[in-house]
């Protein structure tokens, strides 16, 4: 708050919960609020210097530490510096509390989910007969013509069985060979 200083050591440290831009002081240039999605410990120089970590967010402007950022809600993900959840969990994935990316938790191989916003892995459905589902599948993939799958939870194309000699498997996703 003085205009006759001669050394940087004479400056006061910026208080927590605000940012002090270059030249802050006096009534003419007050500290500024910390930006939403960020926190401001003491000596912060810009309002967006310290973003909330991925998996957390805040819409408040007066935080002083990462611990005050809120965990991202279930079914959503929060990118670094978010002032609100960034988006719903992607298809083929699930998002528990504090998820940093829509791709963080894929449905396991042998399962799929065509829904967004899943909150737990149990919402991933078993891959049906006649199909296979690699990790993070949004939809099952049909076994190709000339093969079949008569059991659930196939994980890869190689889980589809070649058609039995003397039979044919003409369609995609057959459950068994045809005479």
mmCIF file of C-alpha atoms in Angstrom:
data_model
loop_
_atom_site.group_PDB
_atom_site.id
_atom_site.type_symbol
_atom_site.label_atom_id
_atom_site.label_comp_id
_atom_site.label_asym_id
_atom_site.label_seq_id
_atom_site.Cartn_x
_atom_site.Cartn_y
_atom_site.Cartn_z
ATOM 1 C CA UNK A 1 0.000 0.000 0.000
ATOM 2 C CA UNK A 2 3.022 2.326 -0.264
ATOM 3 C CA UNK A 3 4.344 4.095 -3.356
ATOM 4 C CA UNK A 4 7.858 4.951 -2.145
ATOM 5 C CA UNK A 5 9.374 1.458 -1.802
ATOM 6 C CA UNK A 6 12.954 0.915 -2.909
ATOM 7 C CA UNK A 7 13.351 -2.900 -2.655
ATOM 8 C CA UNK A 8 11.221 -5.982 -3.359
ATOM 9 C CA UNK A 9 11.731 -7.070 0.248
ATOM 10 C CA UNK A 10 9.527 -4.156 1.311
ATOM 11 C CA UNK A 11 6.505 -5.599 -0.507
ATOM 12 C CA UNK A 12 3.896 -7.564 1.452
ATOM 13 C CA UNK A 13 3.078 -11.125 0.419
ATOM 14 C CA UNK A 14 -0.234 -11.563 -1.322
ATOM 15 C CA UNK A 15 -2.769 -13.079 1.129
ATOM 16 C CA UNK A 16 -4.408 -16.476 0.502
ATOM 17 C CA UNK A 17 -7.705 -16.738 -1.466
ATOM 18 C CA UNK A 18 -6.836 -13.879 -3.868
ATOM 19 C CA UNK A 19 -4.245 -13.172 -6.552
ATOM 20 C CA UNK A 20 -2.004 -10.117 -6.712
ATOM 21 C CA UNK A 21 -1.241 -9.085 -10.250
ATOM 22 C CA UNK A 22 1.922 -7.096 -10.993
ATOM 23 C CA UNK A 23 1.659 -3.704 -9.327
ATOM 24 C CA UNK A 24 -1.095 -4.658 -6.864
ATOM 25 C CA UNK A 25 -1.473 -2.211 -4.009
ATOM 26 C CA UNK A 26 -3.459 0.680 -2.674
ATOM 27 C CA UNK A 27 -7.055 1.431 -3.629
ATOM 28 C CA UNK A 28 -6.185 1.747 -7.315
ATOM 29 C CA UNK A 29 -5.157 -1.897 -7.849
ATOM 30 C CA UNK A 30 -6.664 -4.308 -5.340
ATOM 31 C CA UNK A 31 -6.003 -8.063 -5.283
ATOM 32 C CA UNK A 32 -8.316 -9.985 -7.638
ATOM 33 C CA UNK A 33 -10.543 -12.963 -6.856
ATOM 34 C CA UNK A 34 -9.205 -16.417 -7.514
ATOM 35 C CA UNK A 35 -10.717 -17.874 -10.710
ATOM 36 C CA UNK A 36 -13.423 -20.574 -10.527
ATOM 37 C CA UNK A 37 -11.780 -23.992 -10.954
ATOM 38 C CA UNK A 38 -8.644 -22.706 -9.195
ATOM 39 C CA UNK A 39 -7.303 -22.041 -5.726
ATOM 40 C CA UNK A 40 -4.981 -19.313 -4.489
ATOM 41 C CA UNK A 41 -2.499 -19.968 -1.687
ATOM 42 C CA UNK A 42 -0.539 -17.000 -0.341
ATOM 43 C CA UNK A 43 1.758 -15.276 -2.861
ATOM 44 C CA UNK A 44 -0.422 -16.195 -5.885
ATOM 45 C CA UNK A 45 0.383 -13.965 -8.859
ATOM 46 C CA UNK A 46 -2.507 -14.699 -11.257
ATOM 47 C CA UNK A 47 -6.100 -15.853 -10.651
ATOM 48 C CA UNK A 48 -5.608 -19.079 -12.638
ATOM 49 C CA UNK A 49 -2.106 -19.979 -11.435
ATOM 50 C CA UNK A 50 -3.187 -23.061 -9.414
ATOM 51 C CA UNK A 51 -5.872 -25.157 -11.153
ATOM 52 C CA UNK A 52 -7.913 -27.744 -9.254
ATOM 53 C CA UNK A 53 -6.513 -31.166 -10.154
ATOM 54 C CA UNK A 54 -8.244 -33.364 -12.725
ATOM 55 C CA UNK A 55 -11.011 -35.280 -10.956
ATOM 56 C CA UNK A 56 -11.965 -32.202 -8.893
ATOM 57 C CA UNK A 57 -13.711 -28.877 -9.530
ATOM 58 C CA UNK A 58 -14.978 -25.718 -7.848
ATOM 59 C CA UNK A 59 -17.272 -22.870 -8.820
ATOM 60 C CA UNK A 60 -16.092 -20.844 -5.821
ATOM 61 C CA UNK A 61 -13.559 -18.023 -6.065
ATOM 62 C CA UNK A 62 -12.097 -17.956 -2.550
ATOM 63 C CA UNK A 63 -10.221 -21.244 -2.103
ATOM 64 C CA UNK A 64 -6.700 -21.382 -0.797
ATOM 65 C CA UNK A 65 -5.749 -25.055 -1.271
ATOM 66 C CA UNK A 66 -6.364 -28.079 -3.500
ATOM 67 C CA UNK A 67 -8.080 -29.827 -0.584
ATOM 68 C CA UNK A 68 -10.966 -27.351 -0.902
ATOM 69 C CA UNK A 69 -11.720 -28.385 -4.495
ATOM 70 C CA UNK A 70 -14.666 -30.808 -4.630
ATOM 71 C CA UNK A 71 -14.461 -34.367 -5.963
ATOM 72 C CA UNK A 72 -16.126 -34.774 -9.331
ATOM 73 C CA UNK A 73 -19.606 -36.309 -8.976
ATOM 74 C CA UNK A 74 -20.368 -39.928 -9.898
ATOM 75 C CA UNK A 75 -21.196 -40.472 -13.567
ATOM 76 C CA UNK A 76 -19.225 -37.379 -14.621
ATOM 77 C CA UNK A 77 -15.560 -36.473 -15.170
ATOM 78 C CA UNK A 78 -13.712 -33.241 -14.342
ATOM 79 C CA UNK A 79 -10.721 -31.989 -16.301
ATOM 80 C CA UNK A 80 -7.999 -29.932 -14.611
ATOM 81 C CA UNK A 81 -9.154 -26.417 -13.689
ATOM 82 C CA UNK A 82 -12.877 -27.196 -14.020
ATOM 83 C CA UNK A 83 -15.463 -24.874 -12.498
ATOM 84 C CA UNK A 84 -18.168 -27.551 -13.012
ATOM 85 C CA UNK A 85 -18.138 -31.215 -14.059
ATOM 86 C CA UNK A 86 -16.709 -31.325 -17.592
ATOM 87 C CA UNK A 87 -19.033 -33.959 -19.029
ATOM 88 C CA UNK A 88 -20.897 -37.209 -18.563
ATOM 89 C CA UNK A 89 -18.884 -40.394 -18.512
ATOM 90 C CA UNK A 90 -18.408 -41.742 -22.059
ATOM 91 C CA UNK A 91 -20.122 -44.799 -23.528
ATOM 92 C CA UNK A 92 -18.141 -47.962 -22.788
ATOM 93 C CA UNK A 93 -16.867 -46.453 -19.512
ATOM 94 C CA UNK A 94 -17.924 -45.764 -15.920
ATOM 95 C CA UNK A 95 -17.041 -42.842 -13.653
ATOM 96 C CA UNK A 96 -16.877 -43.168 -9.869
ATOM 97 C CA UNK A 97 -16.454 -40.169 -7.561
ATOM 98 C CA UNK A 98 -13.406 -38.081 -8.555
ATOM 99 C CA UNK A 99 -12.953 -39.277 -12.154
ATOM 100 C CA UNK A 100 -10.404 -37.148 -14.100
ATOM 101 C CA UNK A 101 -11.373 -38.178 -17.677
ATOM 102 C CA UNK A 102 -14.329 -39.710 -19.499
ATOM 103 C CA UNK A 103 -11.972 -42.514 -20.599
ATOM 104 C CA UNK A 104 -10.501 -43.259 -17.139
ATOM 105 C CA UNK A 105 -12.477 -46.424 -16.311
ATOM 106 C CA UNK A 106 -13.305 -48.592 -19.337
ATOM 107 C CA UNK A 107 -15.812 -51.438 -19.277
ATOM 108 C CA UNK A 108 -13.799 -54.658 -18.990
ATOM 109 C CA UNK A 109 -13.255 -56.890 -22.017
ATOM 110 C CA UNK A 110 -16.280 -59.154 -22.454
ATOM 111 C CA UNK A 111 -18.701 -56.352 -21.532
ATOM 112 C CA UNK A 112 -20.099 -53.152 -23.044
ATOM 113 C CA UNK A 113 -22.271 -50.126 -22.289
ATOM 114 C CA UNK A 114 -24.084 -47.891 -24.763
ATOM 115 C CA UNK A 115 -25.048 -45.483 -21.963
ATOM 116 C CA UNK A 116 -23.317 -42.307 -20.845
ATOM 117 C CA UNK A 117 -23.026 -41.391 -17.171
ATOM 118 C CA UNK A 118 -22.397 -44.871 -15.743
ATOM 119 C CA UNK A 119 -21.351 -44.692 -12.092
ATOM 120 C CA UNK A 120 -20.071 -48.247 -11.493
ATOM 121 C CA UNK A 121 -18.542 -51.107 -13.460
ATOM 122 C CA UNK A 122 -21.596 -53.274 -12.808
ATOM 123 C CA UNK A 123 -23.502 -51.107 -15.297
ATOM 124 C CA UNK A 124 -21.394 -52.616 -18.088
ATOM 125 C CA UNK A 125 -23.447 -55.474 -19.588
ATOM 126 C CA UNK A 126 -22.116 -58.943 -20.481
ATOM 127 C CA UNK A 127 -21.365 -59.324 -24.174
ATOM 128 C CA UNK A 128 -24.176 -61.478 -25.712
ATOM 129 C CA UNK A 129 -23.866 -64.714 -27.688
ATOM 130 C CA UNK A 130 -22.795 -64.187 -31.302
ATOM 131 C CA UNK A 131 -20.716 -61.110 -30.426
ATOM 132 C CA UNK A 132 -17.390 -60.082 -28.892
ATOM 133 C CA UNK A 133 -16.632 -56.974 -26.831
ATOM 134 C CA UNK A 134 -13.084 -55.620 -26.460
ATOM 135 C CA UNK A 135 -12.288 -53.400 -23.475
ATOM 136 C CA UNK A 136 -14.210 -50.071 -23.527
ATOM 137 C CA UNK A 137 -16.882 -51.287 -25.982
ATOM 138 C CA UNK A 138 -19.931 -49.076 -26.432
ATOM 139 C CA UNK A 139 -21.693 -51.804 -28.463
ATOM 140 C CA UNK A 140 -21.010 -55.502 -29.085
ATOM 141 C CA UNK A 141 -19.253 -56.412 -32.345
ATOM 142 C CA UNK A 142 -20.836 -59.248 -34.346
ATOM 143 C CA UNK A 143 -18.835 -62.364 -35.051
ATOM 144 C CA UNK A 144 -18.172 -62.269 -38.828
ATOM 145 C CA UNK A 145 -19.772 -64.619 -41.372
ATOM 146 C CA UNK A 146 -18.068 -68.001 -41.273
ATOM 147 C CA UNK A 147 -17.852 -67.966 -37.468
ATOM 148 C CA UNK A 148 -20.136 -68.159 -34.440
ATOM 149 C CA UNK A 149 -20.135 -67.661 -30.672
ATOM 150 C CA UNK A 150 -22.495 -69.742 -28.536
ATOM 151 C CA UNK A 151 -21.444 -68.297 -25.185
ATOM 152 C CA UNK A 152 -21.509 -64.839 -23.560
ATOM 153 C CA UNK A 153 -18.612 -62.540 -22.611
ATOM 154 C CA UNK A 154 -16.390 -62.988 -25.670
ATOM 155 C CA UNK A 155 -13.518 -60.504 -25.467
ATOM 156 C CA UNK A 156 -11.780 -60.583 -28.850
ATOM 157 C CA UNK A 157 -12.451 -61.663 -32.451
ATOM 158 C CA UNK A 158 -10.505 -64.883 -31.788
ATOM 159 C CA UNK A 159 -13.247 -65.873 -29.300
ATOM 160 C CA UNK A 160 -15.570 -66.388 -32.299
ATOM 161 C CA UNK A 161 -15.366 -70.064 -33.351
ATOM 162 C CA UNK A 162 -14.812 -70.931 -37.047
ATOM 163 C CA UNK A 163 -17.870 -72.582 -38.576
ATOM 164 C CA UNK A 164 -17.968 -76.373 -38.156
ATOM 165 C CA UNK A 165 -17.018 -78.328 -41.341
ATOM 166 C CA UNK A 166 -20.157 -79.453 -43.206
ATOM 167 C CA UNK A 167 -22.170 -76.495 -41.837
ATOM 168 C CA UNK A 168 -22.382 -72.863 -42.742
ATOM 169 C CA UNK A 169 -22.562 -69.637 -40.749
ATOM 170 C CA UNK A 170 -23.900 -67.074 -43.248
ATOM 171 C CA UNK A 171 -24.946 -64.132 -41.080
ATOM 172 C CA UNK A 172 -23.192 -61.805 -38.713
ATOM 173 C CA UNK A 173 -23.597 -62.744 -35.036
ATOM 174 C CA UNK A 174 -24.632 -66.372 -35.450
ATOM 175 C CA UNK A 175 -25.065 -68.329 -32.229
ATOM 176 C CA UNK A 176 -24.320 -71.658 -33.921
ATOM 177 C CA UNK A 177 -23.716 -73.293 -37.325
ATOM 178 C CA UNK A 178 -26.588 -74.101 -39.701
ATOM 179 C CA UNK A 179 -26.989 -77.329 -41.677
#
